[in-house]
Amino acid sequence: MAKIMNPGPLELPVDEVGRLLASAADLVLRYAEEVPDGPVAPAEANSDGIREWLADYDFRTPRPAEEILPEVMGALRRWGVQTAHPRYFGLFNPTPTWWGVAGELLAAGVNPQLAAYSHAPAAVEIERHVLRFLADRLGLPETSEASFTVGGAEANLTAVLVALTCRFPGFAERGLAGVPERPVFYASAESHLAWLKIAHLTGLGREAVRLVPVDIRHRLDPVRLRELYEADIVAGRAPFLLVGTAGTTGGGIIDPLGELAGLARDWGIHFHIDAAWAGAVALSDRLRPLLAGVAAADSVTVDAHKWLSAPMGAGMFFTRHHGALADTFHVSTRFMPDTDGVDPYTTSVQWSRRFAGLKVFLAMAAVGERGFAAQVERDVALGELLASRLAETGWRRINETPLPVVCVVDSEVDATGSERSMRWHTAVAERVVRSGQAWIAPIGLAGRPALRLCITSYRTQPRDIDQVVAALDKARAAIRAAT
């Protein structure tokens, strides 16, 4: 019989564990302190350099953690966009709250399994507590159901699956073979195009997604929507879902949610709101009217890892229909323990799942509803300041939204045609990024080239607004001088 060694190779003495975690915490603290003074992004990608560094890790010979951790942190700082930087004006990637970071550590250390209620009743109830609170702020009824997801894409996938299950009685057992007509659904052409991947995943096929043209304000156009719907009915197709977006990725646009809710009700189809980013305004009494119509939704997506500044990933799916999640995902198996509570694996795409809700709970408990409301309102004010500063230096804003996403063009270049305009605005964005002063992105808003800047970090200050505007002006001047 082989001799059993004790302790095992993965065990660490308590004092070494303490040093390991203290080292990691020290690196993270120093990173947070130093990142505002460094570049937002590397001047260029260096895949060869990364692979050369990784070649030293052949995994044959163990190396001490006190060497590994600083090297990894150095690699992350040297070869990556620093989304926690106050001048990261990019996608909806926030600076994570410290309460969220602490929550990740607790969740990883205890590692509760949230598939079965009986394994982690405290963790499950903590998540449900957070979700009930947010559902109430969205105006959904007390009987609503909700679940944490990896992110908005999974939450939106859940919306499609719930809508299919509710609309077509044969779908749960027979899939699309149980649906006599061809199902189709509608979303704005400016919506997050994860809808195409979701249609592929569910077997609907990408042609099932009707991307509705937008109006002059870049909102889903109800007139064009009606035209598409009527054409689908005449063709014998089966519309089952309408998606409204609250805060589009490109321009931060809020679709006419109330009007869309009315159309969905008249047509008898599921109305889902993708509020992955802008859903956070529900915490502000002053800004919540921007989401007018959300209380009428059949389901809603909100991502805590966007404007609620939770570490990645913490999506959330809400539905007003009690029992809809169980109808969609319920399964029973002998290897799972019986429980009196509702097991999360029976109401979610996921089975095994980490404790994603803890980082949201800790931040909400520590900061409070009013604290988050104040932060959202502060970000909106910074967005207004950003738009004002850009206008003062000759940039023209082309998106109309109260949210802190600002899309601008150089009017002279804008008039030269889409192809040249895209090249020019892309060159400006690249020069700004290479400078390390800020991270911004070129974008096509309804096909019109522009530069996109978004307030994403709670650490952003007015001086950061001044610096990104200065970087933009410098890049514009350099490109003009070179052409």
Coordinates of C-alpha atoms in Angstrom, one line a residue:
M1 CA 0.0 0.0 0.0
A2 CA 1.3 3.4 -1.0
K3 CA 2.3 5.6 1.9
I4 CA 0.0 8.6 2.4
M5 CA 2.0 11.8 3.0
N6 CA 0.6 14.3 5.4
P7 CA 0.1 17.2 4.7
G8 CA -0.6 17.0 1.0
P9 CA 1.2 19.0 -1.7
L10 CA -1.6 21.6 -1.9
E11 CA -1.6 22.4 1.8
L12 CA 0.1 25.4 3.3
P13 CA 1.0 26.3 6.9
V14 CA -1.2 29.0 8.3
D15 CA 1.7 31.5 8.6
E16 CA 2.6 31.0 4.9
V17 CA -1.1 31.5 4.0
G18 CA -1.0 34.8 5.8
R19 CA 2.1 35.9 4.0
L20 CA 0.6 34.9 0.7
L21 CA -2.6 36.8 1.2
A22 CA -0.8 39.8 2.7
S23 CA 1.5 39.9 -0.4
A24 CA -1.5 39.8 -2.7
A25 CA -3.3 42.5 -0.8
D26 CA -0.2 44.7 -0.8
L27 CA 0.2 44.3 -4.5
V28 CA -3.4 45.3 -5.1
L29 CA -3.2 48.3 -2.8
R30 CA -0.1 49.5 -4.4
Y31 CA -1.7 49.0 -7.8
A32 CA -4.7 51.1 -6.8
E33 CA -2.4 53.9 -5.5
E34 CA -0.1 53.9 -8.5
V35 CA -2.4 53.2 -11.5
P36 CA -3.7 56.8 -11.9
D37 CA -0.1 58.1 -12.4
G38 CA 0.7 55.5 -15.1
P39 CA -0.4 54.9 -18.7
V40 CA -4.0 53.8 -19.2
A41 CA -2.8 51.3 -21.9
P42 CA 0.4 50.1 -23.4
A43 CA 1.6 51.9 -26.5
E44 CA 1.2 48.6 -28.4
A45 CA 0.5 45.0 -27.9
N46 CA 3.5 42.8 -27.4
S47 CA 2.4 39.2 -27.7
D48 CA 6.0 38.0 -28.3
G49 CA 7.2 39.6 -25.1
I50 CA 4.3 38.0 -23.1
R51 CA 5.0 34.6 -24.5
E52 CA 8.7 35.0 -23.8
W53 CA 8.0 35.8 -20.2
L54 CA 5.6 32.9 -19.9
A55 CA 8.2 30.5 -21.3
D56 CA 10.0 30.6 -18.0
Y57 CA 7.0 28.9 -16.4
D58 CA 7.2 25.4 -17.7
F59 CA 5.3 24.0 -14.6
R60 CA 7.9 21.4 -14.1
T61 CA 9.8 23.2 -11.3
P62 CA 7.8 24.9 -8.6
R63 CA 8.6 28.6 -7.9
P64 CA 8.0 30.5 -4.7
A65 CA 4.9 32.6 -4.6
E66 CA 6.8 35.7 -3.5
E67 CA 8.4 35.7 -6.9
I68 CA 5.3 34.7 -8.9
L69 CA 2.8 37.3 -7.6
P70 CA 4.9 40.4 -8.3
E71 CA 5.7 39.1 -11.8
V72 CA 2.0 38.4 -12.6
M73 CA 1.0 41.9 -11.3
G74 CA 3.8 43.4 -13.3
A75 CA 2.6 41.6 -16.5
L76 CA -1.0 42.7 -15.9
R77 CA 0.1 46.3 -15.5
R78 CA 2.6 46.3 -18.4
W79 CA 0.5 44.3 -20.9
G80 CA -3.1 45.4 -20.6
V81 CA -5.6 48.2 -20.6
Q82 CA -6.0 49.4 -17.0
T83 CA -9.8 49.6 -16.8
A84 CA -9.5 50.7 -13.1
H85 CA -7.7 53.9 -14.3
P86 CA -9.7 57.1 -13.8
R87 CA -9.0 58.1 -17.4
Y88 CA -10.3 54.8 -18.8
F89 CA -13.2 56.3 -20.8
G90 CA -14.1 53.0 -22.6
L91 CA -16.5 50.2 -22.3
F92 CA -18.6 49.6 -19.2
N93 CA -15.7 48.2 -17.2
P94 CA -15.6 49.9 -13.8
T95 CA -13.1 50.4 -11.1
P96 CA -14.2 47.7 -8.6
T97 CA -15.3 48.8 -5.1
W98 CA -13.1 47.6 -2.3
W99 CA -16.1 46.0 -0.7
G100 CA -16.5 44.0 -3.9
V101 CA -12.9 43.0 -3.8
A102 CA -13.2 41.9 -0.2
G103 CA -16.3 39.9 -1.2
E104 CA -14.4 38.1 -3.9
L105 CA -11.8 37.0 -1.3
L106 CA -14.5 35.7 1.1
A107 CA -16.4 33.9 -1.6
A108 CA -13.2 32.3 -3.0
G109 CA -12.0 31.3 0.5
V110 CA -15.2 29.7 1.7
N111 CA -16.1 28.6 -1.8
P112 CA -19.8 27.8 -1.3
Q113 CA -21.5 25.8 -3.9
L114 CA -24.7 27.6 -5.0
A115 CA -26.2 24.8 -7.1
A116 CA -28.1 23.3 -4.1
Y117 CA -29.9 25.4 -1.4
S118 CA -29.0 22.8 1.3
H119 CA -25.3 23.3 0.6
A120 CA -25.3 27.1 1.0
P121 CA -28.5 28.4 2.5
A122 CA -26.9 31.6 3.8
A123 CA -25.3 32.4 0.5
V124 CA -28.5 31.7 -1.5
E125 CA -30.5 33.8 0.9
I126 CA -28.0 36.7 0.7
E127 CA -28.3 36.7 -3.1
R128 CA -32.1 36.6 -3.0
H129 CA -32.1 39.5 -0.5
V130 CA -30.0 41.6 -2.9
L131 CA -32.2 40.6 -5.9
R132 CA -35.5 41.3 -4.1
F133 CA -34.2 44.8 -3.2
L134 CA -33.2 45.6 -6.8
A135 CA -36.4 44.2 -8.2
D136 CA -38.3 46.5 -6.0
R137 CA -36.2 49.5 -7.2
L138 CA -37.0 48.5 -10.7
G139 CA -40.7 48.5 -9.9
L140 CA -41.3 44.8 -10.4
P141 CA -43.8 43.0 -8.2
E142 CA -43.0 41.2 -5.0
T143 CA -43.7 37.8 -6.7
S144 CA -40.8 38.5 -9.2
E145 CA -38.0 36.0 -9.5
A146 CA -34.4 36.6 -10.2
S147 CA -31.0 35.0 -10.5
F148 CA -27.3 36.0 -10.7
T149 CA -25.6 35.3 -13.9
V150 CA -22.0 35.5 -15.2
G151 CA -23.0 38.6 -17.1
G152 CA -25.5 40.3 -19.4
A153 CA -25.1 37.9 -22.2
E154 CA -26.2 35.0 -19.9
A155 CA -29.0 37.1 -18.5
N156 CA -30.2 38.0 -22.0
L157 CA -29.9 34.3 -23.1
T158 CA -32.2 33.5 -20.1
A159 CA -34.7 36.1 -21.3
V160 CA -34.9 34.4 -24.7
L161 CA -35.3 30.9 -23.2
V162 CA -38.0 32.1 -20.8
A163 CA -39.8 33.9 -23.6
L164 CA -39.7 30.8 -25.8
T165 CA -40.9 28.5 -23.0
C166 CA -43.8 30.8 -22.0
R167 CA -44.9 31.5 -25.6
F168 CA -44.6 28.0 -27.1
P169 CA -46.0 25.1 -24.9
G170 CA -44.0 22.5 -26.9
F171 CA -40.6 24.2 -26.7
A172 CA -39.5 22.9 -23.3
E173 CA -39.7 19.2 -24.3
R174 CA -39.3 19.3 -28.1
G175 CA -37.3 22.4 -28.7
L176 CA -37.9 24.2 -32.0
A177 CA -39.3 21.0 -33.4
G178 CA -42.3 21.7 -31.1
V179 CA -42.9 25.1 -32.6
P180 CA -44.9 25.0 -35.8
E181 CA -44.1 28.5 -36.9
R182 CA -40.7 30.1 -37.3
P183 CA -40.0 32.2 -34.1
V184 CA -38.5 35.7 -34.5
F185 CA -37.7 38.5 -32.1
Y186 CA -36.9 42.2 -32.3
A187 CA -34.1 44.4 -30.9
S188 CA -32.6 47.8 -31.8
A189 CA -29.9 47.9 -34.5
E190 CA -27.9 49.8 -31.8
S191 CA -28.5 47.0 -29.2
H192 CA -25.7 44.7 -27.9
L193 CA -25.3 42.2 -30.7
A194 CA -25.0 39.3 -28.2
W195 CA -28.5 38.7 -29.5
L196 CA -27.0 37.2 -32.6
K197 CA -24.9 34.8 -30.6
I198 CA -27.9 33.9 -28.4
A199 CA -30.1 33.2 -31.5
H200 CA -27.3 30.9 -32.7
L201 CA -27.0 29.2 -29.3
T202 CA -30.7 28.6 -28.9
G203 CA -31.1 27.1 -32.4
L204 CA -33.3 30.0 -33.6
G205 CA -30.6 31.0 -36.1
R206 CA -29.3 34.5 -36.5
E207 CA -31.9 35.3 -39.1
A208 CA -34.5 35.2 -36.3
V209 CA -33.1 38.4 -34.9
R210 CA -34.9 41.4 -36.4
L211 CA -32.5 44.4 -35.9
V212 CA -34.9 47.3 -36.0
P213 CA -33.5 50.6 -37.5
V214 CA -33.2 53.6 -35.2
D215 CA -34.7 57.1 -35.4
I216 CA -32.7 60.3 -35.6
R217 CA -32.1 60.1 -31.8
H218 CA -30.7 56.6 -32.3
R219 CA -33.6 55.0 -30.4
L220 CA -35.4 51.9 -31.7
D221 CA -38.0 53.3 -34.2
P222 CA -41.5 52.1 -33.3
V223 CA -42.7 52.9 -36.9
R224 CA -40.1 50.6 -38.4
L225 CA -40.8 48.0 -35.7
R226 CA -44.5 47.9 -36.6
E227 CA -43.5 47.4 -40.3
L228 CA -41.2 44.5 -39.5
Y229 CA -43.8 42.9 -37.2
E230 CA -46.6 43.2 -39.7
A231 CA -44.4 41.7 -42.4
D232 CA -43.5 38.8 -40.2
I233 CA -47.2 38.1 -39.4
V234 CA -48.1 38.1 -43.1
A235 CA -45.2 35.7 -43.8
G236 CA -46.5 33.3 -41.2
R237 CA -43.6 33.8 -38.7
A238 CA -44.2 33.8 -34.9
P239 CA -42.9 36.9 -33.1
F240 CA -42.4 36.1 -29.4
L241 CA -40.0 38.7 -27.9
L242 CA -39.4 42.4 -28.1
V243 CA -36.2 43.9 -26.6
G244 CA -35.8 47.4 -25.4
T245 CA -32.4 48.7 -24.5
A246 CA -31.7 51.0 -21.6
G247 CA -28.3 52.4 -22.3
T248 CA -26.9 51.2 -25.6
T249 CA -23.3 50.3 -25.7
G250 CA -22.4 52.7 -28.5
G251 CA -24.3 55.8 -27.5
G252 CA -25.9 55.3 -24.1
I253 CA -29.3 55.6 -25.7
I254 CA -32.6 54.6 -23.9
D255 CA -35.2 53.2 -26.2
P256 CA -38.8 54.4 -25.8
L257 CA -39.5 51.7 -23.2
G258 CA -43.1 52.7 -22.3
E259 CA -44.2 52.7 -26.0
L260 CA -42.5 49.4 -26.6
A261 CA -44.1 47.9 -23.5
G262 CA -47.5 48.9 -25.0
L263 CA -46.7 47.3 -28.4
A264 CA -45.6 44.1 -26.7
R265 CA -48.7 43.9 -24.7
D266 CA -50.9 44.5 -27.7
W267 CA -49.1 41.8 -29.7
G268 CA -49.1 39.4 -26.8
I269 CA -45.3 38.9 -26.8
H270 CA -42.7 38.9 -24.1
F271 CA -41.1 42.4 -23.4
H272 CA -37.5 42.3 -22.1
I273 CA -35.4 45.3 -21.2
D274 CA -31.6 45.0 -21.5
A275 CA -30.6 47.5 -18.8
A276 CA -27.2 45.9 -18.2
W277 CA -25.6 49.3 -17.7
A278 CA -28.3 51.9 -17.1
G279 CA -30.3 49.8 -14.8
A280 CA -28.2 51.3 -12.0
V281 CA -30.1 54.6 -12.3
A282 CA -33.1 52.8 -10.6
L283 CA -31.2 53.5 -7.3
S284 CA -31.6 57.3 -7.8
D285 CA -35.0 58.8 -7.1
R286 CA -34.0 61.7 -9.4
L287 CA -32.8 59.6 -12.3
R288 CA -35.2 56.7 -12.1
P289 CA -37.8 58.3 -14.4
L290 CA -35.3 57.7 -17.2
L291 CA -36.4 54.0 -17.0
A292 CA -40.1 54.8 -17.3
G293 CA -41.7 51.6 -18.6
V294 CA -39.3 49.2 -16.9
A295 CA -42.0 48.2 -14.4
A296 CA -44.1 46.9 -17.3
A297 CA -41.3 44.6 -18.5
D298 CA -41.7 40.8 -18.4
S299 CA -38.0 40.6 -17.7
V300 CA -35.0 42.8 -17.1
T301 CA -31.2 42.4 -17.3
V302 CA -28.9 44.4 -15.0
D303 CA -25.1 44.0 -14.6
A304 CA -23.7 44.8 -11.2
H305 CA -20.2 44.7 -12.7
K306 CA -21.0 47.7 -14.8
W307 CA -22.4 50.9 -13.1
L308 CA -22.6 49.2 -9.6
S309 CA -18.9 48.8 -9.8
A310 CA -18.8 45.2 -8.7
P311 CA -15.8 43.1 -9.8
M312 CA -16.4 40.9 -12.9
G313 CA -18.7 39.1 -13.3
A314 CA -22.1 39.8 -11.7
G315 CA -25.0 39.9 -14.1
M316 CA -28.6 39.6 -12.9
F317 CA -31.8 38.5 -14.5
F318 CA -35.3 39.5 -13.2
T319 CA -38.7 38.3 -14.3
R320 CA -42.1 39.4 -13.1
H321 CA -43.5 35.9 -13.8
H322 CA -43.4 33.7 -10.8
G323 CA -42.5 30.2 -11.8
A324 CA -41.1 31.2 -15.2
L325 CA -37.5 30.3 -14.3
A326 CA -38.5 26.9 -12.9
D327 CA -40.6 26.2 -16.0
T328 CA -37.5 26.9 -18.1
F329 CA -34.7 25.2 -16.2
H330 CA -36.2 22.7 -13.8
V331 CA -34.6 19.3 -13.7
S332 CA -34.4 16.6 -11.1
T333 CA -31.5 14.1 -10.6
R334 CA -30.7 11.6 -7.9
F335 CA -27.2 12.9 -7.2
M336 CA -28.5 16.3 -6.0
P337 CA -29.7 16.5 -2.4
D338 CA -33.4 17.0 -1.7
T339 CA -34.3 20.3 -0.2
D340 CA -37.3 22.3 0.9
G341 CA -35.9 25.4 -0.7
V342 CA -35.7 26.2 -4.4
D343 CA -32.3 25.0 -5.6
P344 CA -30.6 27.6 -7.8
Y345 CA -29.6 25.0 -10.4
T346 CA -33.3 24.5 -11.2
T347 CA -33.8 28.2 -12.0
S348 CA -30.6 29.1 -13.9
V349 CA -28.6 28.3 -16.9
Q350 CA -25.7 27.4 -14.6
W351 CA -25.4 24.4 -12.4
S352 CA -22.2 24.7 -10.2
R353 CA -21.9 28.4 -9.5
R354 CA -19.7 30.6 -7.3
F355 CA -21.1 33.1 -4.8
A356 CA -21.4 36.0 -7.2
G357 CA -23.8 38.0 -5.1
L358 CA -21.6 38.5 -2.1
K359 CA -19.5 41.3 -3.6
V360 CA -22.8 43.1 -4.4
F361 CA -24.3 42.6 -1.0
L362 CA -21.2 43.9 0.8
A363 CA -21.0 47.0 -1.3
M364 CA -24.8 47.7 -0.9
A365 CA -24.6 47.1 2.8
A366 CA -21.6 49.3 3.3
V367 CA -22.4 52.2 1.0
G368 CA -26.2 52.1 1.0
E369 CA -28.8 52.9 -1.5
R370 CA -28.2 56.7 -1.2
G371 CA -24.5 56.3 -1.6
F372 CA -24.9 54.4 -4.9
A373 CA -27.5 57.0 -6.0
A374 CA -25.1 59.8 -5.3
Q375 CA -22.4 58.1 -7.3
V376 CA -24.6 57.6 -10.3
E377 CA -25.7 61.2 -10.2
R378 CA -22.1 62.3 -9.8
D379 CA -21.2 60.3 -12.9
V380 CA -24.0 61.9 -14.9
A381 CA -22.8 65.4 -13.9
L382 CA -19.2 64.4 -15.0
G383 CA -20.7 63.3 -18.3
E384 CA -22.3 66.7 -18.7
L385 CA -18.9 68.4 -17.9
L386 CA -17.2 66.2 -20.4
A387 CA -19.6 67.1 -23.1
S388 CA -19.3 70.8 -22.3
R389 CA -15.5 70.7 -22.3
L390 CA -15.4 68.9 -25.7
A391 CA -17.9 71.4 -27.2
E392 CA -15.7 74.3 -26.0
T393 CA -12.8 72.9 -28.0
G394 CA -14.7 72.4 -31.2
W395 CA -15.9 68.8 -31.0
R396 CA -19.5 68.2 -32.0
R397 CA -21.6 65.8 -30.0
I398 CA -23.9 63.4 -32.0
N399 CA -25.6 61.3 -29.4
E400 CA -28.5 62.5 -27.3
T401 CA -28.6 60.9 -23.9
P402 CA -28.7 62.0 -20.3
L403 CA -26.3 59.2 -19.4
P404 CA -22.5 59.8 -19.3
V405 CA -21.6 58.5 -22.8
V406 CA -20.4 61.2 -25.1
C407 CA -19.9 60.6 -28.8
V408 CA -18.3 63.4 -30.8
V409 CA -17.0 64.2 -34.2
D410 CA -14.8 66.7 -35.9
S411 CA -17.4 68.6 -38.0
E412 CA -15.0 69.3 -40.8
V413 CA -13.9 65.7 -41.2
D414 CA -17.5 64.4 -40.5
A415 CA -18.6 66.1 -43.7
T416 CA -16.0 64.3 -45.9
G417 CA -17.7 61.0 -46.0
S418 CA -18.0 57.9 -43.9
E419 CA -14.8 56.0 -45.1
R420 CA -12.4 59.0 -44.6
S421 CA -14.1 60.0 -41.4
M422 CA -13.7 56.5 -39.9
R423 CA -10.0 56.4 -40.8
W424 CA -9.5 59.9 -39.3
H425 CA -11.4 59.4 -36.1
T426 CA -9.7 56.0 -35.6
A427 CA -6.3 57.6 -36.0
V428 CA -7.2 60.2 -33.4
A429 CA -8.3 57.5 -30.9
E430 CA -5.2 55.4 -31.5
R431 CA -2.9 58.4 -30.9
V432 CA -4.7 59.2 -27.6
V433 CA -4.4 55.5 -26.5
R434 CA -0.7 55.3 -27.5
S435 CA 0.0 58.4 -25.5
G436 CA -1.1 56.6 -22.4
Q437 CA -3.1 59.6 -21.3
A438 CA -6.6 58.1 -21.7
W439 CA -8.4 55.2 -23.3
I440 CA -11.2 56.1 -25.8
A441 CA -12.6 54.3 -28.8
P442 CA -13.7 55.0 -32.4
I443 CA -17.3 53.9 -33.0
G444 CA -19.9 53.9 -35.7
L445 CA -23.1 55.3 -34.3
A446 CA -25.9 54.2 -36.7
G447 CA -23.1 53.9 -39.2
R448 CA -21.7 57.4 -38.5
P449 CA -18.0 57.4 -37.4
A450 CA -17.3 59.1 -34.1
L451 CA -15.2 59.0 -31.0
R452 CA -16.8 57.5 -27.9
L453 CA -16.0 58.5 -24.3
C454 CA -17.8 57.1 -21.3
I455 CA -17.5 57.7 -17.5
T456 CA -16.9 54.3 -16.0
S457 CA -14.7 54.9 -12.9
Y458 CA -15.9 56.3 -9.6
R459 CA -12.4 57.6 -9.2
T460 CA -12.7 59.9 -12.2
Q461 CA -12.3 63.6 -11.3
P462 CA -12.8 66.9 -13.3
R463 CA -9.0 67.0 -13.8
D464 CA -9.3 63.7 -15.6
I465 CA -11.9 65.3 -17.9
D466 CA -9.5 68.1 -18.6
Q467 CA -6.7 65.7 -19.4
V468 CA -8.6 63.6 -21.9
V469 CA -9.9 66.7 -23.7
A470 CA -6.3 68.0 -23.9
A471 CA -5.1 64.6 -25.2
L472 CA -7.8 64.7 -27.9
D473 CA -7.0 68.2 -29.0
K474 CA -3.3 67.3 -29.2
A475 CA -4.0 64.2 -31.2
R476 CA -6.3 66.2 -33.6
A477 CA -3.6 68.9 -34.1
A478 CA -0.9 66.3 -34.8
I479 CA -3.0 64.5 -37.4
R480 CA -4.0 67.7 -39.1
A481 CA -0.4 68.8 -39.3
A482 CA 0.5 65.5 -40.8
T483 CA -2.1 65.6 -43.6

